[in-house]
Amino acid sequence: MMECLDPVVFFLSGALITGGALFLWAQTRRRTAYGRYVSAEGRCCPARLGWFLQEVPAFLLPLLLLLLTGGAGGAGGAGGAGGTGRTLLLCTFMLHYFHRSFIYALRTRGRPVPLTTVLYAAIFCSLNGFLQGHHLLHCARFDHTWLSRARMAAGSLLFVVGLSINIHSDLILRRLREPGEVVYRIPHGGMFHFVSGANFFGEIVEWSGYAIASWSLPTFAFAFFTVCSIGPRAFHHHRDYQQRFDDYPRSRKILIPFIL
């Protein structure tokens, strides 16, 4: 049974918060090189392979922790409802990355991914996968009434809604292109009726729900990093759509329906 490494959890959570704030600041000064903003001259990895390599550590590391170190123990009591709660919350995290690694990655029609982006993303997913897995399996505390709490229900509902929006929005974007095409068209349908960054909106809702359900520093740190990292991407996409298409719907917001 693995003991809770509190200093490591605190350090990695702080790194997520600090890194998210710095990444947000950096993206206000320069766009991140990804997708439509990637130069064709740099070294790149095929989109499907790149997405698989960078996302799969966040699925495999928690899975290995669950299988090799056990998920029934940890802080706050042995098995029972607490152990079930920790395992179920970790499974929601793993569900997202299973989809990104083994479904989205194999179906994407995106542009090649810079090798540096793949490397940095793989490092991030490895560290965050360990942090979320270790914290939930060996550090988190849940009492026997965790399932009946409104916070758990609300967070879980937000996660499911966000995951559904994210997957549906990715499907709409994928259908805009035929295999082999490198063109951009205006997405319609679903949350794209309201915002330009519907896929980003879904992912932010998803991880916000995960943080609310878990109610811990590591999960909130991850949700904060998500907002800081993909929020500016929604702004960049919105501006690109407006510049690229004269008939782009003026009623669409950037990221938050009816507000922003």
PDB file of C-alpha atoms in Angstrom:
ATOM      1  CA  MET A   1       0.000   0.000   0.000  1.00  0.00           C
ATOM      2  CA  MET A   2       1.448   3.350  -1.072  1.00  0.00           C
ATOM      3  CA  GLU A   3       1.526   6.134   1.507  1.00  0.00           C
ATOM      4  CA  CYS A   4       0.228   9.625   0.745  1.00  0.00           C
ATOM      5  CA  LEU A   5       3.066  11.887  -0.395  1.00  0.00           C
ATOM      6  CA  ASP A   6       1.678  15.197   0.860  1.00  0.00           C
ATOM      7  CA  PRO A   7       4.716  17.334  -0.064  1.00  0.00           C
ATOM      8  CA  VAL A   8       4.663  15.994  -3.628  1.00  0.00           C
ATOM      9  CA  VAL A   9       0.918  16.595  -3.957  1.00  0.00           C
ATOM     10  CA  PHE A  10       1.269  20.150  -2.651  1.00  0.00           C
ATOM     11  CA  PHE A  11       4.264  20.889  -4.892  1.00  0.00           C
ATOM     12  CA  LEU A  12       2.629  19.563  -8.074  1.00  0.00           C
ATOM     13  CA  SER A  13      -0.636  21.364  -7.294  1.00  0.00           C
ATOM     14  CA  GLY A  14       1.265  24.601  -6.785  1.00  0.00           C
ATOM     15  CA  ALA A  15       3.128  23.996 -10.030  1.00  0.00           C
ATOM     16  CA  LEU A  16      -0.198  23.627 -11.878  1.00  0.00           C
ATOM     17  CA  ILE A  17      -1.514  26.887 -10.450  1.00  0.00           C
ATOM     18  CA  THR A  18       1.703  28.800 -11.089  1.00  0.00           C
ATOM     19  CA  GLY A  19       2.198  27.242 -14.508  1.00  0.00           C
ATOM     20  CA  GLY A  20      -1.380  27.989 -15.487  1.00  0.00           C
ATOM     21  CA  ALA A  21      -1.046  31.652 -14.561  1.00  0.00           C
ATOM     22  CA  LEU A  22       2.249  31.954 -16.460  1.00  0.00           C
ATOM     23  CA  PHE A  23       0.819  30.127 -19.484  1.00  0.00           C
ATOM     24  CA  LEU A  24      -2.178  32.473 -19.507  1.00  0.00           C
ATOM     25  CA  TRP A  25       0.145  35.480 -19.410  1.00  0.00           C
ATOM     26  CA  ALA A  26       2.307  34.035 -22.200  1.00  0.00           C
ATOM     27  CA  GLN A  27      -0.703  33.433 -24.443  1.00  0.00           C
ATOM     28  CA  THR A  28      -1.763  37.069 -24.111  1.00  0.00           C
ATOM     29  CA  ARG A  29       1.525  37.977 -25.772  1.00  0.00           C
ATOM     30  CA  ARG A  30       1.904  35.146 -28.281  1.00  0.00           C
ATOM     31  CA  ARG A  31      -0.319  32.398 -29.660  1.00  0.00           C
ATOM     32  CA  THR A  32       0.587  28.817 -28.815  1.00  0.00           C
ATOM     33  CA  ALA A  33       1.839  26.885 -31.866  1.00  0.00           C
ATOM     34  CA  TYR A  34      -0.895  24.324 -32.500  1.00  0.00           C
ATOM     35  CA  GLY A  35      -3.421  23.460 -35.180  1.00  0.00           C
ATOM     36  CA  ARG A  36      -3.959  26.272 -37.677  1.00  0.00           C
ATOM     37  CA  TYR A  37      -1.155  28.294 -36.083  1.00  0.00           C
ATOM     38  CA  VAL A  38       1.601  25.735 -36.710  1.00  0.00           C
ATOM     39  CA  SER A  39       4.351  26.551 -39.178  1.00  0.00           C
ATOM     40  CA  ALA A  40       4.783  23.909 -41.867  1.00  0.00           C
ATOM     41  CA  GLU A  41       8.564  24.326 -41.675  1.00  0.00           C
ATOM     42  CA  GLY A  42       9.102  22.877 -38.186  1.00  0.00           C
ATOM     43  CA  ARG A  43       9.469  19.256 -37.150  1.00  0.00           C
ATOM     44  CA  CYS A  44       6.038  17.774 -36.652  1.00  0.00           C
ATOM     45  CA  CYS A  45       4.405  14.486 -35.755  1.00  0.00           C
ATOM     46  CA  PRO A  46       1.341  13.079 -37.578  1.00  0.00           C
ATOM     47  CA  ALA A  47      -1.771  14.282 -35.777  1.00  0.00           C
ATOM     48  CA  ARG A  48      -3.063  10.863 -34.767  1.00  0.00           C
ATOM     49  CA  LEU A  49       0.268   9.643 -33.411  1.00  0.00           C
ATOM     50  CA  GLY A  50       0.979  12.962 -31.721  1.00  0.00           C
ATOM     51  CA  TRP A  51      -2.354  13.087 -29.912  1.00  0.00           C
ATOM     52  CA  PHE A  52      -1.980   9.474 -28.784  1.00  0.00           C
ATOM     53  CA  LEU A  53       1.549   9.930 -27.441  1.00  0.00           C
ATOM     54  CA  GLN A  54       0.800  13.128 -25.560  1.00  0.00           C
ATOM     55  CA  GLU A  55      -2.516  12.065 -24.015  1.00  0.00           C
ATOM     56  CA  VAL A  56      -2.024   8.396 -23.144  1.00  0.00           C
ATOM     57  CA  PRO A  57       0.247   8.948 -20.074  1.00  0.00           C
ATOM     58  CA  ALA A  58      -2.681  10.590 -18.266  1.00  0.00           C
ATOM     59  CA  PHE A  59      -4.640   7.370 -18.723  1.00  0.00           C
ATOM     60  CA  LEU A  60      -1.892   4.817 -18.124  1.00  0.00           C
ATOM     61  CA  LEU A  61      -0.315   6.286 -14.976  1.00  0.00           C
ATOM     62  CA  PRO A  62      -3.548   6.390 -12.920  1.00  0.00           C
ATOM     63  CA  LEU A  63      -4.411   2.924 -14.225  1.00  0.00           C
ATOM     64  CA  LEU A  64      -1.048   1.574 -13.081  1.00  0.00           C
ATOM     65  CA  LEU A  65      -1.446   3.240  -9.676  1.00  0.00           C
ATOM     66  CA  LEU A  66      -4.898   1.700  -9.351  1.00  0.00           C
ATOM     67  CA  LEU A  67      -3.731  -1.792 -10.330  1.00  0.00           C
ATOM     68  CA  LEU A  68      -0.333  -1.898  -8.619  1.00  0.00           C
ATOM     69  CA  THR A  69      -0.755   0.143  -5.451  1.00  0.00           C
ATOM     70  CA  GLY A  70      -4.407  -0.524  -4.749  1.00  0.00           C
ATOM     71  CA  GLY A  71      -7.317   1.871  -4.494  1.00  0.00           C
ATOM     72  CA  ALA A  72      -9.130   0.600  -1.418  1.00  0.00           C
ATOM     73  CA  GLY A  73      -6.899   2.147   1.213  1.00  0.00           C
ATOM     74  CA  GLY A  74      -5.486   5.621   1.633  1.00  0.00           C
ATOM     75  CA  ALA A  75      -6.290   8.428   3.980  1.00  0.00           C
ATOM     76  CA  GLY A  76      -9.603   8.527   5.664  1.00  0.00           C
ATOM     77  CA  GLY A  77     -10.199   4.848   6.111  1.00  0.00           C
ATOM     78  CA  ALA A  78      -9.772   1.605   4.276  1.00  0.00           C
ATOM     79  CA  GLY A  79     -12.275   0.407   1.789  1.00  0.00           C
ATOM     80  CA  GLY A  80     -16.037   0.838   1.770  1.00  0.00           C
ATOM     81  CA  ALA A  81     -17.771   3.948   0.519  1.00  0.00           C
ATOM     82  CA  GLY A  82     -14.658   6.112   0.786  1.00  0.00           C
ATOM     83  CA  GLY A  83     -12.594   3.775  -1.343  1.00  0.00           C
ATOM     84  CA  THR A  84     -15.421   3.493  -3.867  1.00  0.00           C
ATOM     85  CA  GLY A  85     -15.697   7.273  -4.077  1.00  0.00           C
ATOM     86  CA  ARG A  86     -12.000   7.723  -4.744  1.00  0.00           C
ATOM     87  CA  THR A  87     -11.983   5.031  -7.412  1.00  0.00           C
ATOM     88  CA  LEU A  88     -15.083   6.360  -9.189  1.00  0.00           C
ATOM     89  CA  LEU A  89     -13.724   9.905  -9.304  1.00  0.00           C
ATOM     90  CA  LEU A  90     -10.435   8.654 -10.689  1.00  0.00           C
ATOM     91  CA  CYS A  91     -12.359   6.668 -13.306  1.00  0.00           C
ATOM     92  CA  THR A  92     -14.013   9.884 -14.511  1.00  0.00           C
ATOM     93  CA  PHE A  93     -10.554  11.389 -15.026  1.00  0.00           C
ATOM     94  CA  MET A  94      -9.392   8.255 -16.831  1.00  0.00           C
ATOM     95  CA  LEU A  95     -12.536   8.171 -18.988  1.00  0.00           C
ATOM     96  CA  HIS A  96     -11.663  11.527 -20.516  1.00  0.00           C
ATOM     97  CA  TYR A  97      -8.117  10.470 -21.336  1.00  0.00           C
ATOM     98  CA  PHE A  98      -9.185   7.052 -22.600  1.00  0.00           C
ATOM     99  CA  HIS A  99     -11.387   8.844 -25.100  1.00  0.00           C
ATOM    100  CA  ARG A 100      -8.653  11.330 -26.061  1.00  0.00           C
ATOM    101  CA  SER A 101      -6.010   8.617 -26.434  1.00  0.00           C
ATOM    102  CA  PHE A 102      -7.858   5.756 -28.085  1.00  0.00           C
ATOM    103  CA  ILE A 103     -10.882   7.315 -29.811  1.00  0.00           C
ATOM    104  CA  TYR A 104     -10.280  10.993 -30.543  1.00  0.00           C
ATOM    105  CA  ALA A 105      -6.620  10.450 -31.467  1.00  0.00           C
ATOM    106  CA  LEU A 106      -7.464   7.714 -33.975  1.00  0.00           C
ATOM    107  CA  ARG A 107     -10.272   9.709 -35.621  1.00  0.00           C
ATOM    108  CA  THR A 108      -8.833  13.215 -35.732  1.00  0.00           C
ATOM    109  CA  ARG A 109      -8.268  14.918 -39.066  1.00  0.00           C
ATOM    110  CA  GLY A 110      -6.177  17.682 -37.587  1.00  0.00           C
ATOM    111  CA  ARG A 111      -2.896  19.125 -38.783  1.00  0.00           C
ATOM    112  CA  PRO A 112       0.474  17.641 -37.740  1.00  0.00           C
ATOM    113  CA  VAL A 113       1.552  18.452 -34.187  1.00  0.00           C
ATOM    114  CA  PRO A 114       4.988  20.010 -33.457  1.00  0.00           C
ATOM    115  CA  LEU A 115       7.293  17.531 -31.717  1.00  0.00           C
ATOM    116  CA  THR A 116       7.994  20.031 -28.949  1.00  0.00           C
ATOM    117  CA  THR A 117       4.258  20.328 -28.265  1.00  0.00           C
ATOM    118  CA  VAL A 118       3.940  16.536 -28.087  1.00  0.00           C
ATOM    119  CA  LEU A 119       6.888  16.352 -25.678  1.00  0.00           C
ATOM    120  CA  TYR A 120       5.655  19.103 -23.347  1.00  0.00           C
ATOM    121  CA  ALA A 121       2.093  17.779 -23.391  1.00  0.00           C
ATOM    122  CA  ALA A 122       3.292  14.245 -22.606  1.00  0.00           C
ATOM    123  CA  ILE A 123       5.307  15.541 -19.646  1.00  0.00           C
ATOM    124  CA  PHE A 124       2.318  17.497 -18.384  1.00  0.00           C
ATOM    125  CA  CYS A 125      -0.053  14.535 -18.777  1.00  0.00           C
ATOM    126  CA  SER A 126       2.417  12.259 -16.987  1.00  0.00           C
ATOM    127  CA  LEU A 127       2.813  14.569 -13.990  1.00  0.00           C
ATOM    128  CA  ASN A 128      -0.874  15.429 -13.812  1.00  0.00           C
ATOM    129  CA  GLY A 129      -1.890  11.794 -14.272  1.00  0.00           C
ATOM    130  CA  PHE A 130       0.317  10.814 -11.340  1.00  0.00           C
ATOM    131  CA  LEU A 131      -0.945  13.738  -9.242  1.00  0.00           C
ATOM    132  CA  GLN A 132      -4.637  13.016  -9.778  1.00  0.00           C
ATOM    133  CA  GLY A 133      -4.205   9.266  -9.400  1.00  0.00           C
ATOM    134  CA  HIS A 134      -2.017   9.390  -6.313  1.00  0.00           C
ATOM    135  CA  HIS A 135      -4.119  12.032  -4.598  1.00  0.00           C
ATOM    136  CA  LEU A 136      -7.455  10.301  -5.163  1.00  0.00           C
ATOM    137  CA  LEU A 137      -6.209   6.797  -4.357  1.00  0.00           C
ATOM    138  CA  HIS A 138      -3.902   7.514  -1.426  1.00  0.00           C
ATOM    139  CA  CYS A 139      -4.653  10.964   0.002  1.00  0.00           C
ATOM    140  CA  ALA A 140      -8.291  11.973  -0.532  1.00  0.00           C
ATOM    141  CA  ARG A 141     -10.775  11.575   2.326  1.00  0.00           C
ATOM    142  CA  PHE A 142     -14.412  10.626   1.773  1.00  0.00           C
ATOM    143  CA  ASP A 143     -16.926   9.759   4.446  1.00  0.00           C
ATOM    144  CA  HIS A 144     -19.736   7.257   4.034  1.00  0.00           C
ATOM    145  CA  THR A 145     -22.238   9.906   2.928  1.00  0.00           C
ATOM    146  CA  TRP A 146     -20.195  11.145  -0.056  1.00  0.00           C
ATOM    147  CA  LEU A 147     -22.646   9.780  -2.648  1.00  0.00           C
ATOM    148  CA  SER A 148     -25.670  11.613  -1.194  1.00  0.00           C
ATOM    149  CA  ARG A 149     -24.026  15.043  -1.074  1.00  0.00           C
ATOM    150  CA  ALA A 150     -25.340  17.719  -3.439  1.00  0.00           C
ATOM    151  CA  ARG A 151     -21.791  18.826  -4.297  1.00  0.00           C
ATOM    152  CA  MET A 152     -20.906  15.346  -5.544  1.00  0.00           C
ATOM    153  CA  ALA A 153     -24.098  15.122  -7.586  1.00  0.00           C
ATOM    154  CA  ALA A 154     -23.694  18.612  -9.068  1.00  0.00           C
ATOM    155  CA  GLY A 155     -20.036  18.061  -9.908  1.00  0.00           C
ATOM    156  CA  SER A 156     -20.691  14.696 -11.510  1.00  0.00           C
ATOM    157  CA  LEU A 157     -23.531  16.161 -13.582  1.00  0.00           C
ATOM    158  CA  LEU A 158     -21.308  19.009 -14.766  1.00  0.00           C
ATOM    159  CA  PHE A 159     -18.603  16.510 -15.704  1.00  0.00           C
ATOM    160  CA  VAL A 160     -20.999  14.433 -17.807  1.00  0.00           C
ATOM    161  CA  VAL A 161     -22.491  17.518 -19.472  1.00  0.00           C
ATOM    162  CA  GLY A 162     -19.048  18.952 -20.213  1.00  0.00           C
ATOM    163  CA  LEU A 163     -17.735  15.653 -21.564  1.00  0.00           C
ATOM    164  CA  SER A 164     -20.792  15.338 -23.819  1.00  0.00           C
ATOM    165  CA  ILE A 165     -20.363  18.886 -25.155  1.00  0.00           C
ATOM    166  CA  ASN A 166     -16.658  18.316 -25.729  1.00  0.00           C
ATOM    167  CA  ILE A 167     -17.147  15.052 -27.638  1.00  0.00           C
ATOM    168  CA  HIS A 168     -20.072  16.399 -29.688  1.00  0.00           C
ATOM    169  CA  SER A 169     -18.187  19.577 -30.578  1.00  0.00           C
ATOM    170  CA  ASP A 170     -15.140  17.576 -31.672  1.00  0.00           C
ATOM    171  CA  LEU A 171     -17.443  15.485 -33.876  1.00  0.00           C
ATOM    172  CA  ILE A 172     -18.829  18.632 -35.529  1.00  0.00           C
ATOM    173  CA  LEU A 173     -15.315  19.930 -36.171  1.00  0.00           C
ATOM    174  CA  ARG A 174     -14.153  16.592 -37.590  1.00  0.00           C
ATOM    175  CA  ARG A 175     -17.081  16.469 -40.026  1.00  0.00           C
ATOM    176  CA  LEU A 176     -16.084  19.835 -41.485  1.00  0.00           C
ATOM    177  CA  ARG A 177     -13.228  18.124 -43.312  1.00  0.00           C
ATOM    178  CA  GLU A 178     -12.922  15.234 -45.661  1.00  0.00           C
ATOM    179  CA  PRO A 179      -9.906  12.925 -45.079  1.00  0.00           C
ATOM    180  CA  GLY A 180      -6.764  14.647 -46.305  1.00  0.00           C
ATOM    181  CA  GLU A 181      -8.277  18.128 -46.431  1.00  0.00           C
ATOM    182  CA  VAL A 182      -6.559  21.065 -44.747  1.00  0.00           C
ATOM    183  CA  VAL A 183      -9.318  23.664 -44.971  1.00  0.00           C
ATOM    184  CA  TYR A 184     -11.315  25.635 -42.420  1.00  0.00           C
ATOM    185  CA  ARG A 185     -15.076  26.071 -42.430  1.00  0.00           C
ATOM    186  CA  ILE A 186     -17.544  27.642 -40.028  1.00  0.00           C
ATOM    187  CA  PRO A 187     -18.810  25.056 -37.508  1.00  0.00           C
ATOM    188  CA  HIS A 188     -22.562  24.939 -36.903  1.00  0.00           C
ATOM    189  CA  GLY A 189     -24.739  23.024 -34.467  1.00  0.00           C
ATOM    190  CA  GLY A 190     -24.604  22.138 -30.799  1.00  0.00           C
ATOM    191  CA  MET A 191     -22.867  24.676 -28.590  1.00  0.00           C
ATOM    192  CA  PHE A 192     -21.280  26.232 -31.682  1.00  0.00           C
ATOM    193  CA  HIS A 193     -24.603  28.022 -32.066  1.00  0.00           C
ATOM    194  CA  PHE A 194     -23.616  30.076 -29.024  1.00  0.00           C
ATOM    195  CA  VAL A 195     -19.792  30.160 -28.813  1.00  0.00           C
ATOM    196  CA  SER A 196     -16.789  29.846 -31.110  1.00  0.00           C
ATOM    197  CA  GLY A 197     -14.875  27.613 -28.679  1.00  0.00           C
ATOM    198  CA  ALA A 198     -17.584  25.032 -27.999  1.00  0.00           C
ATOM    199  CA  ASN A 199     -15.084  22.189 -27.573  1.00  0.00           C
ATOM    200  CA  PHE A 200     -13.027  24.295 -25.163  1.00  0.00           C
ATOM    201  CA  PHE A 201     -16.166  25.312 -23.261  1.00  0.00           C
ATOM    202  CA  GLY A 202     -17.113  21.657 -22.847  1.00  0.00           C
ATOM    203  CA  GLU A 203     -13.707  20.722 -21.483  1.00  0.00           C
ATOM    204  CA  ILE A 204     -13.715  23.598 -18.994  1.00  0.00           C
ATOM    205  CA  VAL A 205     -17.186  22.587 -17.760  1.00  0.00           C
ATOM    206  CA  GLU A 206     -16.006  18.986 -17.545  1.00  0.00           C
ATOM    207  CA  TRP A 207     -12.981  19.654 -15.339  1.00  0.00           C
ATOM    208  CA  SER A 208     -14.853  22.226 -13.258  1.00  0.00           C
ATOM    209  CA  GLY A 209     -17.370  19.507 -12.448  1.00  0.00           C
ATOM    210  CA  TYR A 210     -14.564  17.101 -11.626  1.00  0.00           C
ATOM    211  CA  ALA A 211     -13.066  19.658  -9.226  1.00  0.00           C
ATOM    212  CA  ILE A 212     -16.411  20.367  -7.544  1.00  0.00           C
ATOM    213  CA  ALA A 213     -17.124  16.659  -7.062  1.00  0.00           C
ATOM    214  CA  SER A 214     -13.635  15.967  -5.678  1.00  0.00           C
ATOM    215  CA  TRP A 215     -13.289  19.262  -3.745  1.00  0.00           C
ATOM    216  CA  SER A 216      -9.533  19.179  -3.326  1.00  0.00           C
ATOM    217  CA  LEU A 217      -6.474  21.279  -4.131  1.00  0.00           C
ATOM    218  CA  PRO A 218      -5.098  19.019  -6.924  1.00  0.00           C
ATOM    219  CA  THR A 219      -8.414  18.874  -8.788  1.00  0.00           C
ATOM    220  CA  PHE A 220      -9.035  22.618  -8.510  1.00  0.00           C
ATOM    221  CA  ALA A 221      -5.438  23.259  -9.594  1.00  0.00           C
ATOM    222  CA  PHE A 222      -6.037  21.148 -12.699  1.00  0.00           C
ATOM    223  CA  ALA A 223      -9.326  22.929 -13.466  1.00  0.00           C
ATOM    224  CA  PHE A 224      -7.567  26.291 -13.066  1.00  0.00           C
ATOM    225  CA  PHE A 225      -4.756  25.216 -15.404  1.00  0.00           C
ATOM    226  CA  THR A 226      -7.346  24.069 -17.959  1.00  0.00           C
ATOM    227  CA  VAL A 227      -9.051  27.468 -17.960  1.00  0.00           C
ATOM    228  CA  CYS A 228      -5.704  29.266 -18.304  1.00  0.00           C
ATOM    229  CA  SER A 229      -4.423  27.021 -21.089  1.00  0.00           C
ATOM    230  CA  ILE A 230      -7.442  26.596 -23.381  1.00  0.00           C
ATOM    231  CA  GLY A 231      -9.397  29.755 -22.556  1.00  0.00           C
ATOM    232  CA  PRO A 232      -7.056  31.929 -24.667  1.00  0.00           C
ATOM    233  CA  ARG A 233      -7.302  29.399 -27.496  1.00  0.00           C
ATOM    234  CA  ALA A 234     -11.024  30.089 -27.707  1.00  0.00           C
ATOM    235  CA  PHE A 235     -10.248  33.804 -28.053  1.00  0.00           C
ATOM    236  CA  HIS A 236      -7.670  33.151 -30.785  1.00  0.00           C
ATOM    237  CA  HIS A 237     -10.091  30.887 -32.687  1.00  0.00           C
ATOM    238  CA  HIS A 238     -12.895  33.441 -32.387  1.00  0.00           C
ATOM    239  CA  ARG A 239     -10.691  36.186 -33.795  1.00  0.00           C
ATOM    240  CA  ASP A 240      -9.419  33.895 -36.569  1.00  0.00           C
ATOM    241  CA  TYR A 241     -12.975  32.972 -37.609  1.00  0.00           C
ATOM    242  CA  GLN A 242     -13.933  36.647 -37.741  1.00  0.00           C
ATOM    243  CA  GLN A 243     -10.909  37.501 -39.877  1.00  0.00           C
ATOM    244  CA  ARG A 244     -11.244  34.457 -42.131  1.00  0.00           C
ATOM    245  CA  PHE A 245     -15.001  34.567 -42.806  1.00  0.00           C
ATOM    246  CA  ASP A 246     -16.962  37.733 -43.631  1.00  0.00           C
ATOM    247  CA  ASP A 247     -20.239  35.946 -42.865  1.00  0.00           C
ATOM    248  CA  TYR A 248     -19.205  34.635 -39.441  1.00  0.00           C
ATOM    249  CA  PRO A 249     -22.181  34.929 -37.034  1.00  0.00           C
ATOM    250  CA  ARG A 250     -21.848  38.109 -34.995  1.00  0.00           C
ATOM    251  CA  SER A 251     -24.042  36.727 -32.221  1.00  0.00           C
ATOM    252  CA  ARG A 252     -21.517  34.071 -31.210  1.00  0.00           C
ATOM    253  CA  LYS A 253     -19.551  34.666 -28.052  1.00  0.00           C
ATOM    254  CA  ILE A 254     -15.968  33.534 -27.498  1.00  0.00           C
ATOM    255  CA  LEU A 255     -16.301  30.949 -24.751  1.00  0.00           C
ATOM    256  CA  ILE A 256     -19.222  31.514 -22.356  1.00  0.00           C
ATOM    257  CA  PRO A 257     -22.747  31.592 -23.871  1.00  0.00           C
ATOM    258  CA  PHE A 258     -24.511  34.982 -23.675  1.00  0.00           C
ATOM    259  CA  ILE A 259     -21.644  36.506 -21.652  1.00  0.00           C
ATOM    260  CA  LEU A 260     -18.140  36.317 -23.154  1.00  0.00           C
TER     261      LEU A 260
END
